[in-house]
mmCIF file with all atom_site columns, C-alpha atoms in Angstrom:
data_model
loop_
_atom_site.group_PDB
_atom_site.id
_atom_site.type_symbol
_atom_site.label_atom_id
_atom_site.label_alt_id
_atom_site.label_comp_id
_atom_site.label_asym_id
_atom_site.label_entity_id
_atom_site.label_seq_id
_atom_site.pdbx_PDB_ins_code
_atom_site.Cartn_x
_atom_site.Cartn_y
_atom_site.Cartn_z
_atom_site.occupancy
_atom_site.B_iso_or_equiv
_atom_site.pdbx_formal_charge
_atom_site.auth_seq_id
_atom_site.auth_comp_id
_atom_site.auth_asym_id
_atom_site.auth_atom_id
_atom_site.pdbx_PDB_model_num
ATOM 1   C CA . MET I 1 1   ? -0.121  -0.008 0.009   1.00 95.00 ? 134 MET I CA 1
ATOM 2   C CA . VAL I 1 2   ? 1.184   3.543  -0.641  1.00 96.00 ? 135 VAL I CA 1
ATOM 3   C CA . LEU I 1 3   ? 0.141   6.473  1.872   1.00 96.00 ? 136 LEU I CA 1
ATOM 4   C CA . GLN I 1 4   ? 0.141   9.819  0.217   1.00 94.00 ? 137 GLN I CA 1
ATOM 5   C CA . LYS I 1 5   ? -1.005  12.156 2.983   1.00 89.00 ? 138 LYS I CA 1
ATOM 6   C CA . SER I 1 6   ? -0.377  15.660 1.686   1.00 81.00 ? 139 SER I CA 1
ATOM 7   C CA . LEU I 1 7   ? -1.882  18.742 2.989   1.00 75.00 ? 140 LEU I CA 1
ATOM 8   C CA . ARG I 1 8   ? -1.727  20.125 -0.689  1.00 75.00 ? 141 ARG I CA 1
ATOM 9   C CA . GLU I 1 9   ? -1.082  18.434 -3.765  1.00 73.00 ? 142 GLU I CA 1
ATOM 10  C CA . GLY I 1 10  ? -1.438  18.921 -7.496  1.00 74.00 ? 143 GLY I CA 1
ATOM 11  C CA . PHE I 1 11  ? -1.732  15.839 -9.629  1.00 77.00 ? 144 PHE I CA 1
ATOM 12  C CA . GLY I 1 12  ? 0.351   13.131 -7.631  1.00 71.00 ? 145 GLY I CA 1
ATOM 13  C CA . LEU I 1 13  ? 2.550   11.105 -9.940  1.00 83.00 ? 146 LEU I CA 1
ATOM 14  C CA . THR I 1 14  ? 3.296   8.874  -6.896  1.00 90.00 ? 147 THR I CA 1
ATOM 15  C CA . VAL I 1 15  ? -0.591  8.163  -6.552  1.00 93.00 ? 148 VAL I CA 1
ATOM 16  C CA . ALA I 1 16  ? -0.799  7.402  -10.424 1.00 91.00 ? 149 ALA I CA 1
ATOM 17  C CA . GLU I 1 17  ? 2.209   5.299  -10.294 1.00 92.00 ? 150 GLU I CA 1
ATOM 18  C CA . ALA I 1 18  ? 1.189   3.263  -7.310  1.00 94.00 ? 151 ALA I CA 1
ATOM 19  C CA . MET I 1 19  ? -2.404  2.959  -8.827  1.00 95.00 ? 152 MET I CA 1
ATOM 20  C CA . TRP I 1 20  ? -1.151  1.749  -12.275 1.00 92.00 ? 153 TRP I CA 1
ATOM 21  C CA . LYS I 1 21  ? 0.967   -0.858 -10.387 1.00 95.00 ? 154 LYS I CA 1
ATOM 22  C CA . GLY I 1 22  ? -2.301  -2.127 -8.693  1.00 96.00 ? 155 GLY I CA 1
ATOM 23  C CA . THR I 1 23  ? -1.016  -0.964 -5.365  1.00 97.00 ? 156 THR I CA 1
ATOM 24  C CA . PRO I 1 24  ? -3.731  0.277  -2.983  1.00 98.00 ? 157 PRO I CA 1
ATOM 25  C CA . VAL I 1 25  ? -3.379  4.051  -2.257  1.00 98.00 ? 158 VAL I CA 1
ATOM 26  C CA . ILE I 1 26  ? -4.615  5.892  0.784   1.00 98.00 ? 159 ILE I CA 1
ATOM 27  C CA . GLY I 1 27  ? -4.503  9.772  0.125   1.00 96.00 ? 160 GLY I CA 1
ATOM 28  C CA . GLY I 1 28  ? -5.179  12.738 1.582   1.00 94.00 ? 161 GLY I CA 1
ATOM 29  C CA . ASN I 1 29  ? -8.598  14.348 0.574   1.00 94.00 ? 162 ASN I CA 1
ATOM 30  C CA . VAL I 1 30  ? -7.096  17.308 -1.089  1.00 93.00 ? 163 VAL I CA 1
ATOM 31  C CA . GLY I 1 31  ? -6.257  18.947 -4.567  1.00 88.00 ? 164 GLY I CA 1
ATOM 32  C CA . GLY I 1 32  ? -5.330  16.347 -7.572  1.00 89.00 ? 165 GLY I CA 1
ATOM 33  C CA . ILE I 1 33  ? -5.408  13.494 -5.339  1.00 93.00 ? 166 ILE I CA 1
ATOM 34  C CA . ARG I 1 34  ? -9.260  13.803 -5.250  1.00 92.00 ? 167 ARG I CA 1
ATOM 35  C CA . ARG I 1 35  ? -9.314  13.734 -9.081  1.00 91.00 ? 168 ARG I CA 1
ATOM 36  C CA . GLN I 1 36  ? -7.526  10.319 -9.023  1.00 93.00 ? 169 GLN I CA 1
ATOM 37  C CA . ILE I 1 37  ? -9.100  8.353  -6.022  1.00 96.00 ? 170 ILE I CA 1
ATOM 38  C CA . ALA I 1 38  ? -12.583 7.676  -5.915  1.00 96.00 ? 171 ALA I CA 1
ATOM 39  C CA . ASP I 1 39  ? -12.980 6.869  -2.175  1.00 96.00 ? 172 ASP I CA 1
ATOM 40  C CA . VAL I 1 40  ? -13.572 3.275  -1.350  1.00 95.00 ? 173 VAL I CA 1
ATOM 41  C CA . ILE I 1 41  ? -13.864 2.360  -5.093  1.00 96.00 ? 174 ILE I CA 1
ATOM 42  C CA . ASN I 1 42  ? -10.117 2.687  -6.136  1.00 97.00 ? 175 ASN I CA 1
ATOM 43  C CA . GLY I 1 43  ? -8.463  3.933  -3.166  1.00 98.00 ? 176 GLY I CA 1
ATOM 44  C CA . PHE I 1 44  ? -9.150  5.845  -0.041  1.00 98.00 ? 177 PHE I CA 1
ATOM 45  C CA . LEU I 1 45  ? -9.523  9.541  0.730   1.00 97.00 ? 178 LEU I CA 1
ATOM 46  C CA . VAL I 1 46  ? -8.598  10.452 4.317   1.00 97.00 ? 179 VAL I CA 1
ATOM 47  C CA . SER I 1 47  ? -8.780  13.820 6.262   1.00 95.00 ? 180 SER I CA 1
ATOM 48  C CA . SER I 1 48  ? -7.707  12.728 9.913   1.00 96.00 ? 181 SER I CA 1
ATOM 49  C CA . LYS I 1 49  ? -5.097  10.598 11.395  1.00 96.00 ? 182 LYS I CA 1
ATOM 50  C CA . GLU I 1 50  ? -7.707  8.240  12.928  1.00 98.00 ? 183 GLU I CA 1
ATOM 51  C CA . GLY I 1 51  ? -9.263  7.736  9.453   1.00 97.00 ? 184 GLY I CA 1
ATOM 52  C CA . THR I 1 52  ? -5.908  7.183  7.937   1.00 97.00 ? 185 THR I CA 1
ATOM 53  C CA . ALA I 1 53  ? -5.207  4.619  10.692  1.00 98.00 ? 186 ALA I CA 1
ATOM 54  C CA . ASP I 1 54  ? -8.306  2.813  10.147  1.00 98.00 ? 187 ASP I CA 1
ATOM 55  C CA . ARG I 1 55  ? -7.675  2.393  6.556   1.00 98.00 ? 188 ARG I CA 1
ATOM 56  C CA . ILE I 1 56  ? -4.224  1.205  6.919   1.00 98.00 ? 189 ILE I CA 1
ATOM 57  C CA . VAL I 1 57  ? -5.636  -1.376 9.360   1.00 98.00 ? 190 VAL I CA 1
ATOM 58  C CA . ASP I 1 58  ? -8.365  -2.394 6.825   1.00 98.00 ? 191 ASP I CA 1
ATOM 59  C CA . LEU I 1 59  ? -5.763  -2.829 4.105   1.00 97.00 ? 192 LEU I CA 1
ATOM 60  C CA . LEU I 1 60  ? -3.491  -4.900 6.379   1.00 97.00 ? 193 LEU I CA 1
ATOM 61  C CA . ARG I 1 61  ? -6.401  -7.131 7.611   1.00 98.00 ? 194 ARG I CA 1
ATOM 62  C CA . TYR I 1 62  ? -8.207  -7.506 4.390   1.00 98.00 ? 195 TYR I CA 1
ATOM 63  C CA . VAL I 1 63  ? -6.519  -9.298 1.602   1.00 97.00 ? 196 VAL I CA 1
ATOM 64  C CA . ARG I 1 64  ? -9.561  -9.439 -0.729  1.00 98.00 ? 197 ARG I CA 1
ATOM 65  C CA . LEU I 1 65  ? -10.248 -5.804 -0.075  1.00 98.00 ? 198 LEU I CA 1
ATOM 66  C CA . ARG I 1 66  ? -6.457  -4.851 -0.829  1.00 97.00 ? 199 ARG I CA 1
ATOM 67  C CA . ARG I 1 67  ? -6.412  -6.919 -4.089  1.00 98.00 ? 200 ARG I CA 1
ATOM 68  C CA . GLU I 1 68  ? -9.924  -5.627 -5.292  1.00 98.00 ? 201 GLU I CA 1
ATOM 69  C CA . ILE I 1 69  ? -8.948  -2.062 -4.660  1.00 98.00 ? 202 ILE I CA 1
ATOM 70  C CA . GLY I 1 70  ? -5.695  -2.470 -6.394  1.00 97.00 ? 203 GLY I CA 1
ATOM 71  C CA . GLN I 1 71  ? -7.421  -3.762 -9.404  1.00 98.00 ? 204 GLN I CA 1
ATOM 72  C CA . ARG I 1 72  ? -9.934  -1.052 -9.678  1.00 98.00 ? 205 ARG I CA 1
ATOM 73  C CA . ALA I 1 73  ? -7.063  1.410  -9.147  1.00 97.00 ? 206 ALA I CA 1
ATOM 74  C CA . ARG I 1 74  ? -5.277  0.010  -12.245 1.00 95.00 ? 207 ARG I CA 1
ATOM 75  C CA . GLU I 1 75  ? -8.229  0.020  -14.328 1.00 95.00 ? 208 GLU I CA 1
ATOM 76  C CA . SER I 1 76  ? -9.061  3.602  -13.437 1.00 93.00 ? 209 SER I CA 1
ATOM 77  C CA . VAL I 1 77  ? -5.572  4.624  -14.450 1.00 92.00 ? 210 VAL I CA 1
ATOM 78  C CA . ARG I 1 78  ? -5.671  2.912  -17.666 1.00 88.00 ? 211 ARG I CA 1
ATOM 79  C CA . ARG I 1 79  ? -9.017  4.715  -18.501 1.00 86.00 ? 212 ARG I CA 1
ATOM 80  C CA . SER I 1 80  ? -8.532  8.054  -17.385 1.00 84.00 ? 213 SER I CA 1
ATOM 81  C CA . PHE I 1 81  ? -4.689  9.006  -17.290 1.00 78.00 ? 214 PHE I CA 1
ATOM 82  C CA . LEU I 1 82  ? -2.766  7.065  -19.729 1.00 74.00 ? 215 LEU I CA 1
ATOM 83  C CA . LEU I 1 83  ? -1.074  8.858  -22.834 1.00 72.00 ? 216 LEU I CA 1
ATOM 84  C CA . ALA I 1 84  ? -3.127  6.979  -25.387 1.00 68.00 ? 217 ALA I CA 1
ATOM 85  C CA . ARG I 1 85  ? -6.500  8.130  -23.665 1.00 66.00 ? 218 ARG I CA 1
ATOM 86  C CA . LEU I 1 86  ? -5.242  11.618 -23.220 1.00 68.00 ? 219 LEU I CA 1
ATOM 87  C CA . MET I 1 87  ? -4.368  11.551 -27.090 1.00 75.00 ? 220 MET I CA 1
ATOM 88  C CA . GLN I 1 88  ? -7.732  10.203 -28.031 1.00 75.00 ? 221 GLN I CA 1
ATOM 89  C CA . GLU I 1 89  ? -9.459  12.954 -26.111 1.00 71.00 ? 222 GLU I CA 1
ATOM 90  C CA . TYR I 1 90  ? -7.041  15.640 -28.108 1.00 73.00 ? 223 TYR I CA 1
ATOM 91  C CA . LEU I 1 91  ? -8.175  13.999 -31.416 1.00 78.00 ? 224 LEU I CA 1
ATOM 92  C CA . ASP I 1 92  ? -11.827 14.104 -30.459 1.00 78.00 ? 225 ASP I CA 1
ATOM 93  C CA . LEU I 1 93  ? -11.636 17.730 -29.555 1.00 78.00 ? 226 LEU I CA 1
ATOM 94  C CA . LEU I 1 94  ? -9.805  18.701 -32.606 1.00 75.00 ? 227 LEU I CA 1
ATOM 95  C CA . ALA I 1 95  ? -12.469 16.803 -34.707 1.00 77.00 ? 228 ALA I CA 1
ATOM 96  C CA . GLU I 1 96  ? -15.038 19.082 -33.222 1.00 78.00 ? 229 GLU I CA 1
ATOM 97  C CA . PHE I 1 97  ? -13.301 22.165 -34.430 1.00 74.00 ? 230 PHE I CA 1
ATOM 98  C CA . ARG I 1 98  ? -12.200 21.020 -37.919 1.00 65.00 ? 231 ARG I CA 1
ATOM 99  C CA . PRO I 1 99  ? -15.432 22.046 -39.838 1.00 63.00 ? 232 PRO I CA 1
ATOM 100 C CA . LYS I 1 100 ? -15.155 25.636 -38.506 1.00 61.00 ? 233 LYS I CA 1
ATOM 101 C CA . PHE I 1 101 ? -11.474 25.871 -39.779 1.00 59.00 ? 234 PHE I CA 1
ATOM 102 C CA . GLN I 1 102 ? -11.745 24.997 -43.270 1.00 62.00 ? 235 GLN I CA 1
ATOM 103 C CA . LEU I 1 103 ? -10.694 27.424 -46.069 1.00 60.00 ? 236 LEU I CA 1
ATOM 104 C CA . ALA I 1 104 ? -13.293 29.246 -47.934 1.00 61.00 ? 237 ALA I CA 1
ATOM 105 C CA . GLY I 1 105 ? -13.809 27.545 -51.451 1.00 62.00 ? 238 GLY I CA 1
ATOM 106 C CA . ASN I 1 106 ? -12.916 23.993 -50.079 1.00 56.00 ? 239 ASN I CA 1
#
């Protein structure tokens, strides 16, 4: 498991890399970490020391939970953050504008 308990955070590469490897992540409920982790689905968002401790214990105690969170984490990174996905979004965006930028007479 990875614990990324930041007070402020942009897009956390540590979080994304751990998730891509199928490692469960416990992250602070701040900034870009909230964009990466869907609480209880593909990781855990925490705001307090007690909540952090509870999630650590849960992941240590429940092997199945640890495995399922890790699998969903990997899938969420694949769907949302890999270069191929981002390139497809850019291509889709460009395709929307193409008709508006054709030269007159064409």
